[in-house]
Amino acid sequence: MTYLLKPGELSLKGENRKNFESILKRNLLTMLRLTDARVIMTTGRFFVICGEAAAEQVEDALDHLVGIAGWAKTRTCEKSVEAVLACCVEVGRAFFDQGGRTFKIEARRTDKSFPLDSYGIRSEGGRAVLESVPGLQVDVHSPGEIITVEIREQAYIYGTGRKGRRGLPVGSAGRGLLLLSGGIDSPVAGYMMASRGMGIDAVYFHAYPYTSEEARNKVVRLAELVGRYSMGIRLTTISFTKVQMRIKERAPEGWTTVLLRMAMMECAETLARRRGDKCLITGESLSQVASQTIENITCTESRVTLPILRPLIGMDKEAIIRMAETIGTYETSILPYEDCCVLFSPPHPILRGEAETAGQLYEQLELGALLETAIRESTLEKC
Ligand code: ATP
Ligand code: MG
């Protein structure tokens, strides 16, 4: 089997292109390491060649690969007009058999010695399909199937194929540390940064026994799901029970959530610096909940100097949910296990915390030693 991959934004990146291409190739090979698949790069195209048995795995990998605009299973043949037309007919017939009714042909020719030019391939190909597959019609404006012919080192003939995930290959933009909760938002945030080429480490703050082992398993599962796009995730679990108890003992009730967020950020930053992560990533979205008003976000980030990326900041919940559904994390995110913050959230949280007050209250918590112990006792796993 041969699959043809179309790089997306890669082609726009001039000088860097070779580098991006080699990262994409490396990622693909890693994803396919347990198969017989080979990856071949030519100018502007990638090909994956594998035996029948690996087809399903290859297609699954291509559906999760960040950095391609699209892919299609392609037929290959010698560069003769008869062979190419015969392949066009085969693609047209397969489409018709699946209920398709309209098509058009597109052609690209890098080998100029082929006897037909692009226009000739389109018209002869169209004629051959119309003659051999009665019932199929040409529609140049909105065809059900686009049959593409590419004449390169050999001839490639393929149907519309599937859309790729676009973006830039993971590993081309450093690593970031994702604050991953069991909710809907943070897995989407991780996916969005991975699709800009960023490698993802994750940290989960656990509050056992107030949050159950199931809650943690759910986060591990979410890390695995996002990891399918981000070439894996290294997940650190940090026990925050003592930190939460300290906050409950010493802070005014309305402030507990904001102070807990500040502590998470400070702890995450320390971890990020040790791991070589260049930024923090959260699933925050402006004003979605009390802790995410612009004033409270200002408090939350006031202890941190690393950049904090919030890819969902301007998105509404509907759009975030749709995205969670398309990347396949939604079902897991809505499983019922309690989040540590829900358990400790006050009935009347401060809505517009003042950063200076936040700083003073935070100092009074004297969390230094607790945070250091929490990091020392953290656990790390590869998802
Ligand atoms: P999510 O759906 O991602 O849980 P949310 O809408 O529930 O987000 P919050 O609970 O206010 O919002 O959390 C805001 C962000 O803080 C989350 O998106 C996540 O990045 C981080 N966060 C919250 N709780 C935790 C946790 N227990 N461990 C790690 N990160 C967390
Ligand atoms: Mg949450």
mmCIF file of C-alpha atoms and ligand atoms in Angstrom, residues 178-189 202-207 211 219 236 238 240 244 257 260-261 264-265 281-285 288-292 300 312 317 320 333 339-342, ligand 1:
data_model
loop_
_atom_site.group_PDB
_atom_site.id
_atom_site.type_symbol
_atom_site.label_atom_id
_atom_site.label_comp_id
_atom_site.label_asym_id
_atom_site.label_seq_id
_atom_site.Cartn_x
_atom_site.Cartn_y
_atom_site.Cartn_z
ATOM 1 C CA LEU A 178 0.529 21.717 30.559
ATOM 2 C CA LEU A 179 -1.473 22.050 33.779
ATOM 3 C CA LEU A 180 -3.742 19.120 33.119
ATOM 4 C CA SER A 181 -6.878 18.694 35.208
ATOM 5 C CA GLY A 182 -9.592 16.156 34.567
ATOM 6 C CA GLY A 183 -11.817 18.783 32.935
ATOM 7 C CA ILE A 184 -12.805 19.545 29.369
ATOM 8 C CA ASP A 185 -10.563 22.526 28.769
ATOM 9 C CA SER A 186 -6.982 21.675 29.606
ATOM 10 C CA PRO A 187 -6.723 18.623 27.263
ATOM 11 C CA VAL A 188 -7.917 20.854 24.409
ATOM 12 C CA ALA A 189 -5.337 23.490 25.378
ATOM 13 C CA ALA A 202 1.960 17.695 31.910
ATOM 14 C CA VAL A 203 1.433 18.177 35.622
ATOM 15 C CA TYR A 204 -1.606 17.093 37.595
ATOM 16 C CA PHE A 205 -2.253 18.267 41.159
ATOM 17 C CA HIS A 206 -3.869 15.504 43.094
ATOM 18 C CA ALA A 207 -5.578 15.838 46.493
ATOM 19 C CA THR A 211 -9.988 13.218 45.137
ATOM 20 C CA VAL A 219 -6.184 12.338 33.990
ATOM 21 C CA THR A 236 3.949 14.372 36.701
ATOM 22 C CA ILE A 238 1.946 16.100 42.539
ATOM 23 C CA PHE A 240 -1.408 18.929 46.827
ATOM 24 C CA GLN A 244 -4.870 22.699 50.132
ATOM 25 C CA THR A 257 -9.513 29.116 44.828
ATOM 26 C CA LEU A 260 -4.731 27.514 45.197
ATOM 27 C CA ARG A 261 -4.261 28.534 41.558
ATOM 28 C CA MET A 264 -0.282 25.506 41.370
ATOM 29 C CA MET A 265 1.345 28.040 39.083
ATOM 30 C CA ILE A 281 -0.004 26.018 29.348
ATOM 31 C CA THR A 282 -3.472 26.199 30.908
ATOM 32 C CA GLY A 283 -7.053 25.661 29.798
ATOM 33 C CA GLU A 284 -8.234 29.023 31.101
ATOM 34 C CA SER A 285 -10.884 30.894 29.152
ATOM 35 C CA GLN A 288 -15.644 31.174 32.211
ATOM 36 C CA VAL A 289 -15.562 30.714 35.987
ATOM 37 C CA ALA A 290 -14.884 33.006 38.941
ATOM 38 C CA SER A 291 -11.165 32.242 39.028
ATOM 39 C CA GLN A 292 -10.813 33.299 35.403
ATOM 40 C CA THR A 300 -2.908 33.766 39.508
ATOM 41 C CA LEU A 312 -8.515 28.902 24.892
ATOM 42 C CA LYS A 317 -17.431 26.824 25.859
ATOM 43 C CA ILE A 320 -14.145 24.162 23.205
ATOM 44 C CA SER A 333 -13.467 14.576 30.432
ATOM 45 C CA ASP A 339 -11.844 17.771 40.776
ATOM 46 C CA CYS A 340 -9.836 18.879 43.832
ATOM 47 C CA CYS A 341 -10.853 22.464 43.239
ATOM 48 C CA VAL A 342 -14.555 21.691 43.258
HETATM 49 P P1 ATP B 1 -10.523 22.351 32.959
HETATM 50 O O1 ATP B 1 -11.710 21.977 32.185
HETATM 51 O O2 ATP B 1 -9.245 22.312 32.197
HETATM 52 O O3 ATP B 1 -10.450 21.642 34.293
HETATM 53 P P2 ATP B 1 -11.877 24.492 34.166
HETATM 54 O O4 ATP B 1 -12.823 25.208 33.309
HETATM 55 O O5 ATP B 1 -12.398 23.452 35.134
HETATM 56 O O6 ATP B 1 -10.718 23.884 33.299
HETATM 57 P P3 ATP B 1 -10.442 25.602 36.362
HETATM 58 O O7 ATP B 1 -10.835 24.446 37.179
HETATM 59 O O8 ATP B 1 -10.626 26.982 36.884
HETATM 60 O O9 ATP B 1 -11.143 25.635 34.952
HETATM 61 O O10 ATP B 1 -8.927 25.435 35.971
HETATM 62 C C1 ATP B 1 -8.271 26.351 35.143
HETATM 63 C C2 ATP B 1 -6.994 25.712 34.636
HETATM 64 O O11 ATP B 1 -6.115 25.445 35.734
HETATM 65 C C3 ATP B 1 -7.242 24.372 33.986
HETATM 66 O O12 ATP B 1 -7.600 24.489 32.635
HETATM 67 C C4 ATP B 1 -5.909 23.698 34.181
HETATM 68 O O13 ATP B 1 -4.985 24.140 33.186
HETATM 69 C C5 ATP B 1 -5.471 24.202 35.541
HETATM 70 N N1 ATP B 1 -5.890 23.260 36.596
HETATM 71 C C6 ATP B 1 -6.999 23.290 37.368
HETATM 72 N N2 ATP B 1 -7.023 22.278 38.247
HETATM 73 C C7 ATP B 1 -5.890 21.562 38.055
HETATM 74 C C8 ATP B 1 -5.320 20.373 38.629
HETATM 75 N N3 ATP B 1 -5.925 19.715 39.605
HETATM 76 N N4 ATP B 1 -4.124 19.936 38.154
HETATM 77 C C9 ATP B 1 -3.499 20.594 37.152
HETATM 78 N N5 ATP B 1 -3.988 21.700 36.570
HETATM 79 C C10 ATP B 1 -5.161 22.180 36.996
#
